[in-house]
Short mmCIF file of C-alpha atoms in Angstrom, two decimals:
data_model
loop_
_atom_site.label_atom_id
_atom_site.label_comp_id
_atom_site.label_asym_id
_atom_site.label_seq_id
_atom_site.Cartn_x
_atom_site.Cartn_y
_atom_site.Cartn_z
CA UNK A 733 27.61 25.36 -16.75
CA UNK A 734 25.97 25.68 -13.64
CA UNK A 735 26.01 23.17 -11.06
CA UNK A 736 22.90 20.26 -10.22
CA UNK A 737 22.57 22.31 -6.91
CA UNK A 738 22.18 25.74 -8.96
CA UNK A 739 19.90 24.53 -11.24
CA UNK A 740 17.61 22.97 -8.96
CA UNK A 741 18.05 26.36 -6.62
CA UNK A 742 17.21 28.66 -9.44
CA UNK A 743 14.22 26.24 -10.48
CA UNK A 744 12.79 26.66 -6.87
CA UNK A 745 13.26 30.75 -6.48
CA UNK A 746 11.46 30.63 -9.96
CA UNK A 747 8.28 29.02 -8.13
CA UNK A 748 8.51 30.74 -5.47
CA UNK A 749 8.20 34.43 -7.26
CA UNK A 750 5.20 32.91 -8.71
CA UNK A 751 3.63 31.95 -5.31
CA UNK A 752 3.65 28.30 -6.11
CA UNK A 753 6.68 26.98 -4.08
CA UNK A 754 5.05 24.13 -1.72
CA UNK A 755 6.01 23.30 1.74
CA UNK A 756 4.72 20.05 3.32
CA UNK A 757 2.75 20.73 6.34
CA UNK A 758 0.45 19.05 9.34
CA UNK A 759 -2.76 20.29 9.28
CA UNK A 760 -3.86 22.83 11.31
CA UNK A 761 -6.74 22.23 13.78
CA UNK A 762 -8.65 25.68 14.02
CA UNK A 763 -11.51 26.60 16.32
CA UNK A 764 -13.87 29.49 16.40
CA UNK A 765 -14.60 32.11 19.10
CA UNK A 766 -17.48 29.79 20.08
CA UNK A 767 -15.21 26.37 20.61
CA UNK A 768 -16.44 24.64 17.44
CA UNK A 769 -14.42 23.18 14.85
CA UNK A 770 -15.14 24.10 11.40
CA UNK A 771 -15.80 21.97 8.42
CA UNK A 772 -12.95 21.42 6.42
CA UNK A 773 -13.46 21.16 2.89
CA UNK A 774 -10.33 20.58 1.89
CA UNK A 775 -10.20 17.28 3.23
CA UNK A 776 -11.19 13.91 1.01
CA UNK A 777 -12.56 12.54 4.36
CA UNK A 778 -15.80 12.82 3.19
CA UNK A 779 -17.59 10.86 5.71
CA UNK A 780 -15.09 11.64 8.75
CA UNK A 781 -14.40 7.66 8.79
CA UNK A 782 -11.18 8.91 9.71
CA UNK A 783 -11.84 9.49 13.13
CA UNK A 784 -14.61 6.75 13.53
CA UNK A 785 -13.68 5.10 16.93
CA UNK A 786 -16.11 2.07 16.36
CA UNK A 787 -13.75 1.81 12.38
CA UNK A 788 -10.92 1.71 15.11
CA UNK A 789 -12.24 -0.77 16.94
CA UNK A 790 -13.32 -3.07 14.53
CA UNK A 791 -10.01 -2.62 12.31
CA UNK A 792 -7.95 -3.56 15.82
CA UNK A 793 -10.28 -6.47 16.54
CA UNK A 794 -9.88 -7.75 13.46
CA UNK A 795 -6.10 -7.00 12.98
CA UNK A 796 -5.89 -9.03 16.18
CA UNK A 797 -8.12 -11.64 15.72
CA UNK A 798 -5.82 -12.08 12.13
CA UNK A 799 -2.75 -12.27 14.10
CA UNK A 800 -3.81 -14.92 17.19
CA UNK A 801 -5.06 -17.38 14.01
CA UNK A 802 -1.81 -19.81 12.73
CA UNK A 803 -2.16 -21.51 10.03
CA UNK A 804 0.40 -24.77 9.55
CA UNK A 805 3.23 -24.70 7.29
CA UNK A 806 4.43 -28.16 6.02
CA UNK A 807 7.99 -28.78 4.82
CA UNK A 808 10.40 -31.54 5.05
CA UNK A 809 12.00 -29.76 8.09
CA UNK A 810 9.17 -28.61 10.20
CA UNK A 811 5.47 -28.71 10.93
CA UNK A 812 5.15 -26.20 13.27
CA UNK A 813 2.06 -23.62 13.15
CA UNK A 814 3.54 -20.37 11.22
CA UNK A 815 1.33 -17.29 12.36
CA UNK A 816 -0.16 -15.22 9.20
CA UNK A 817 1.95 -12.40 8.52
CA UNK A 818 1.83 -8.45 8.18
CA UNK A 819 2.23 -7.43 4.48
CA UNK A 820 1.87 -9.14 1.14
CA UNK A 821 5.56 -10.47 1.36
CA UNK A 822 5.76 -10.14 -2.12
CA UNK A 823 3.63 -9.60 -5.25
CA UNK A 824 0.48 -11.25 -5.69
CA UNK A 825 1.55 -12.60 -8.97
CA UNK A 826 4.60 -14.58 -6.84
CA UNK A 827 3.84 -15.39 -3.42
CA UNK A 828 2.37 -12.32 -2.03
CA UNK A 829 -1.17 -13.32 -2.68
CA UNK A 830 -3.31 -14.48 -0.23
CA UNK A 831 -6.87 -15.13 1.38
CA UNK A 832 -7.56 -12.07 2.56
CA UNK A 833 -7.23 -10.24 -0.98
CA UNK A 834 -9.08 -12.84 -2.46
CA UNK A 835 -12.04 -12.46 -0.13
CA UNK A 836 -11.72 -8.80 -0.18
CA UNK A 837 -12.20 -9.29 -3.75
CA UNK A 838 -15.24 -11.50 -3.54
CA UNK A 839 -17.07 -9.26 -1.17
CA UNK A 840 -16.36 -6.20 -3.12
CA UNK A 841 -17.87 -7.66 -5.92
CA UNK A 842 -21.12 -8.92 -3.60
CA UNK A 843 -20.94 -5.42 -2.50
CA UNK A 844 -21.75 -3.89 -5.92
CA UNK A 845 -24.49 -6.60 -7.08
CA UNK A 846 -22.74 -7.80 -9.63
CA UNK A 847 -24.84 -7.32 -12.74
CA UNK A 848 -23.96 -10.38 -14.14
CA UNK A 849 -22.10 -13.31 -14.68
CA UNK A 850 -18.62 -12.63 -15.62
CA UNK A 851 -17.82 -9.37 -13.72
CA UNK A 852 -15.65 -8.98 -10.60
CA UNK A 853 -13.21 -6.53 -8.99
CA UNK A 854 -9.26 -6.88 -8.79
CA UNK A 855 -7.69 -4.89 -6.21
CA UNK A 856 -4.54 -2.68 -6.43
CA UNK A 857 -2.18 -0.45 -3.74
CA UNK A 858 -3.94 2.93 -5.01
CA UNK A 859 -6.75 4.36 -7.25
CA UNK A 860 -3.75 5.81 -9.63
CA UNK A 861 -2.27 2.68 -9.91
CA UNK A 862 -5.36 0.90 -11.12
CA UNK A 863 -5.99 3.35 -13.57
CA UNK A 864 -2.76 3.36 -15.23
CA UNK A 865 -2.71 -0.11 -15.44
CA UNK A 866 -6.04 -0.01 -17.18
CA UNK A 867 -5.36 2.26 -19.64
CA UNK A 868 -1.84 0.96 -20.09
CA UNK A 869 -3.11 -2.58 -20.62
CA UNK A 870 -6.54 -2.88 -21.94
CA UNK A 871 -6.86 -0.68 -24.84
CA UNK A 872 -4.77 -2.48 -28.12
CA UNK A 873 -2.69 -0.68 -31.11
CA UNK A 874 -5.46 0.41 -33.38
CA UNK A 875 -8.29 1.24 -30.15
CA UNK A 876 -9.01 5.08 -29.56
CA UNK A 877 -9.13 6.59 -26.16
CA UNK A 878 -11.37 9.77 -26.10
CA UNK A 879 -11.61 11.44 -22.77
CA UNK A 880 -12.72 14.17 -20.65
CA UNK A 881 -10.51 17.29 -20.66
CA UNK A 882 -10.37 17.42 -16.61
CA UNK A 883 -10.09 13.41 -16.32
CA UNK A 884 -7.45 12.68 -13.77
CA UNK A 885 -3.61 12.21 -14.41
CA UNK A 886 -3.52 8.52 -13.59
CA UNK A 887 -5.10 8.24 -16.70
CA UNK A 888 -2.52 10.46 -18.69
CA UNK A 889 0.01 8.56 -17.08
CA UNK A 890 -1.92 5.23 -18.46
CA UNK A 891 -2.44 6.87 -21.96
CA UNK A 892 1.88 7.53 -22.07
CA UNK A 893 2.23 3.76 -21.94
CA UNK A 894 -0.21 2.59 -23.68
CA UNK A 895 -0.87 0.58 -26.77
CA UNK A 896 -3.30 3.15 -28.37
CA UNK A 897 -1.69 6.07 -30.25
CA UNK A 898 -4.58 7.93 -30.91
CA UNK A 899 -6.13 9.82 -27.59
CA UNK A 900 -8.63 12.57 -27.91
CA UNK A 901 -10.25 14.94 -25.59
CA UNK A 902 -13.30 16.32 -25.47
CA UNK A 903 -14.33 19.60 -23.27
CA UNK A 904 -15.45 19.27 -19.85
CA UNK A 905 -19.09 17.75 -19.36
CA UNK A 906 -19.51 18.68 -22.92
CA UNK A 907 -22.24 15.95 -24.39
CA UNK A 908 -22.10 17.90 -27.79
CA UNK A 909 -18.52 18.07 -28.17
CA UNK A 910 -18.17 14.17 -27.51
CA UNK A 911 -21.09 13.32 -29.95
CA UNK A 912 -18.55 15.81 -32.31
CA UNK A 913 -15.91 13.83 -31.65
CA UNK A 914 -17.42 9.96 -31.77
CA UNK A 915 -19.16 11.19 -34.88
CA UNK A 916 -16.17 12.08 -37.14
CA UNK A 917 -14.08 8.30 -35.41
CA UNK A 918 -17.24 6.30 -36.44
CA UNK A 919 -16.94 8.16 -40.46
CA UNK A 920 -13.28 7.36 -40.60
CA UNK A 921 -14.80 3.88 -40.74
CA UNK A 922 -12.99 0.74 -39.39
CA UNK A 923 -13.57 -1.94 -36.56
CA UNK A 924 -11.46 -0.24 -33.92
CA UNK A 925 -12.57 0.05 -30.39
CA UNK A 926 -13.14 3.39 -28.83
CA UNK A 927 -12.29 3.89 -24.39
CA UNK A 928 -14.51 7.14 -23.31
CA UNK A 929 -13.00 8.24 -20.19
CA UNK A 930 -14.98 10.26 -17.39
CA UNK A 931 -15.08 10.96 -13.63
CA UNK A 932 -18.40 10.62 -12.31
CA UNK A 933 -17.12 13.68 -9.92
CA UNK A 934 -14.60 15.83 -10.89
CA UNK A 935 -12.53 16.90 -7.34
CA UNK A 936 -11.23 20.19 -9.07
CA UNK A 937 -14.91 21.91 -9.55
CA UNK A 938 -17.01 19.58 -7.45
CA UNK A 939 -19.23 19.23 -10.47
CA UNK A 940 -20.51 15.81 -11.43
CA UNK A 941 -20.92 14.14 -14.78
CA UNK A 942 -23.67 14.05 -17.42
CA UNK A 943 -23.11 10.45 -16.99
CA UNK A 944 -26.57 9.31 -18.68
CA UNK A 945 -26.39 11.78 -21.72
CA UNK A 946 -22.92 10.22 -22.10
CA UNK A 947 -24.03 6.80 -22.14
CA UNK A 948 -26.99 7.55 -24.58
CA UNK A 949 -24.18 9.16 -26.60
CA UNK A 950 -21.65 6.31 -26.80
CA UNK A 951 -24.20 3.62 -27.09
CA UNK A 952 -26.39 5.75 -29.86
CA UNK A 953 -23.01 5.95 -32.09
CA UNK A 954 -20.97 2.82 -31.69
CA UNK A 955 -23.14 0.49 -29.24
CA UNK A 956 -22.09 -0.52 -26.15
CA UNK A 957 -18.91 -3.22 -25.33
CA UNK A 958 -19.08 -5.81 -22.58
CA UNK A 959 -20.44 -9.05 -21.67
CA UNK A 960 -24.22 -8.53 -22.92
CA UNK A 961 -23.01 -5.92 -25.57
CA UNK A 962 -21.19 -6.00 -28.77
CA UNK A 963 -20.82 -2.87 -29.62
CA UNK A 964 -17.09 -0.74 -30.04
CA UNK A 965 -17.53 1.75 -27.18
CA UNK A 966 -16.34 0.69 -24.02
CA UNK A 967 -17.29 3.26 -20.83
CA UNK A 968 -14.63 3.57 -17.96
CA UNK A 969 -16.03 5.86 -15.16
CA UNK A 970 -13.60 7.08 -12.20
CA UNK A 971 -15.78 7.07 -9.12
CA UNK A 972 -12.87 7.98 -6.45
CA UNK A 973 -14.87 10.73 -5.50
CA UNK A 974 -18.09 9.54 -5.43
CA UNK A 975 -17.60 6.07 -3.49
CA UNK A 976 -19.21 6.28 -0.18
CA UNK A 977 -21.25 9.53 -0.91
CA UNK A 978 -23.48 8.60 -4.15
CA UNK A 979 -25.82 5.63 -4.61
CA UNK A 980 -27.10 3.05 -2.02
CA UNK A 981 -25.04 2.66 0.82
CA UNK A 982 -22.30 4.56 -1.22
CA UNK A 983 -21.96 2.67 -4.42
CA UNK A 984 -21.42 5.70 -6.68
CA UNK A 985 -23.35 7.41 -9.13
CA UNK A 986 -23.14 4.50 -11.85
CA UNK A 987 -25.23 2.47 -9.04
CA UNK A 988 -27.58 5.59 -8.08
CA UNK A 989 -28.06 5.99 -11.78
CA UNK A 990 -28.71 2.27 -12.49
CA UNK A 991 -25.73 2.45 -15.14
CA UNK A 992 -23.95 -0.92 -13.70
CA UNK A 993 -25.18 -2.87 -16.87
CA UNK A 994 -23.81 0.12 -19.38
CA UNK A 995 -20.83 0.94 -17.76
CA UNK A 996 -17.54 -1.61 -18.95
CA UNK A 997 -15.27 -0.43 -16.16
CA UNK A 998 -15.79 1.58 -12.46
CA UNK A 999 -12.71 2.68 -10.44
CA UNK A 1000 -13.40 2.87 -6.51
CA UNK A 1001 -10.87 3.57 -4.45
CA UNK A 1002 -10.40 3.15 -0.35
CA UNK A 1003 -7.86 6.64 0.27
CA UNK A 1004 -10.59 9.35 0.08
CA UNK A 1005 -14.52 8.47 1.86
CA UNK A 1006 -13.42 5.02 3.05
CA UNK A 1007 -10.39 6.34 4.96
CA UNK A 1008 -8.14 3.60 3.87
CA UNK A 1009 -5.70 2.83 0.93
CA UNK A 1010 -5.84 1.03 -2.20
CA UNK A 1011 -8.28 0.84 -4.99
CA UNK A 1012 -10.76 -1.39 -6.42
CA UNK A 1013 -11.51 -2.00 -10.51
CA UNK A 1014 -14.57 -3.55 -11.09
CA UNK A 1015 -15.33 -4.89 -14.58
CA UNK A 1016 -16.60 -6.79 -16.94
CA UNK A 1017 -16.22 -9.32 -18.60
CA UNK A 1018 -13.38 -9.38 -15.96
CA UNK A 1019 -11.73 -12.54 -16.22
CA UNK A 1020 -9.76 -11.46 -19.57
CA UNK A 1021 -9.91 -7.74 -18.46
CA UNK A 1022 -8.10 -9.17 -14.80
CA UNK A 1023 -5.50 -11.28 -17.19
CA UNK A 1024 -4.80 -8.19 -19.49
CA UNK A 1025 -3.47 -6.21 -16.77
CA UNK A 1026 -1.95 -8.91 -15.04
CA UNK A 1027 -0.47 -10.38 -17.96
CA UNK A 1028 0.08 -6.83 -20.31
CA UNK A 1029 1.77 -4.71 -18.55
CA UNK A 1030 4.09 -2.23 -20.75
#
């Protein structure tokens, strides 16, 4: 019985005869005969915020003007001004939430023109996170989830703890194939919601969705779900890629498109175009959708 150490050796030499044994790495700054840096395309900096010294400056300014505010503390012991702190301290659900999320929140939602009453945006640590927590939470026992065969593993790794046991795919940007699909759930009959999962664009190809022809699609079958809608399909669009480089002043392609009203959930996220961290899920209605995954966690 070979040892942990063997296995895990023998694992590695296996990758590495089929050229797939990583190595983590800094990035490499190259120049050309001429002095000028070339465009990397590798990179999800899409709008080189990265290196933005007037970002730097107003993150610092801000970060500073956070830390010179105090804010008093009252307790049977002392009054004296306690300074606002660096981290969360704890989960928002306990003691970890605070102003600043909340307003974050609030102006995110501003941000997006709210289509209507009842929709908002509830922040999490990283895109992945808020869509496994979605997908974990929202869809119940009997719901389907049908979704695009290239649709990011967050939402795999939602699907594995999820409620639903029944998750289709349908080929890549294929219209047909999902009007195949939704056509044969809706004869089986029943009440049960169905999730259609899509990127509005997909990082692997670069290619963007059909995003209208799949709206027509879902709606024309089962009707739309949401706050104005009653129908049983429910539209959750992954815009990681798309925030800050599609739609006014970066909204994504559901704004460019003027989806907002059609789509029942949007994932933005701050790691890739925004040069930050975290993620943002904007839906509606939200204030059960925010209480499912704060409340439903698997």
């Amino acid at each position: 019985m070979p040892t942990l150490e063997e296995s895990m050796t023998s694992a590695l030499k296996r990758r590495a005869l089929k050229s797939s044994l990583r190595n983590l790495s800094l990035p490499s700054t190259i120049q050309t005969t001429s002095g000028v840096t070339p465009i990397d395309f590798s990179s999800n900096d899409f709008l080189s915020l990265s290196t933005s010294t007037l970002l730097h400056n107003e993150y610092l300014s801000l970060l500073q003007s956070h830390l010179s505010s105090t804010t008093c503390v009252e307790s049977s012991s002392s009054s004296k001004p306690t300074p606002p702190t660096l981290g969360s301290t704890g989960s928002r659900l306990l003691t970890g939430n605070s102003p600043l999320a909340l307003d974050l929140e609030s102006q995110i939602s501003t941000f997006h023109r709210s289509p209507y009453l009842g929709s908002g945006a509830l922040l999490f640590n990283s895109g992945f996170d808020a869509n496994s927590a979605f997908f974990a939470c929202v869809p119940q026992k009997e719901d389907v989830i049908v979704y695009d065969e290239q649709i990011h593993a967050s939402v795999h790794e939602g699907m594995r703890g999820s409620r639903s046991s029944k998750f289709i795919a349908f080929e890549h940007n294929n219209v047909c194939d999902l009007r195949r699909i939704l056509d044969i759930l809706n004869l089986e009959g029943g009440k049960r919601n169905v999730f259609v999962a899509v990127e509005s664009l997909y990082s692997m190809d670069g290619d963007l969705c059909p995003l209208r022809s799949v709206v027509d699609t879902v709606e024309d079958i089962f009707g739309l779900g949401g706050i104005t809608e009653r129908g049983r399909g429910y539209i959750v669009v992954d815009e990681a890629h798309s925030t800050g480089v599609y739609g006014p002043s970066g909204r994504g392609l559901v704004s460019e498109l003027g989806l907002e009203k059609k789509i029942f959930a949007r994932l933005h996220t701050f790691g890739k175009a925004l040069a930050g961290n975290g993620g943002m899920l904007f839906t509606s209605p939200f204030q059960w959708i925010s209480h499912c995954t704060l409340n439903l966690a698997t």
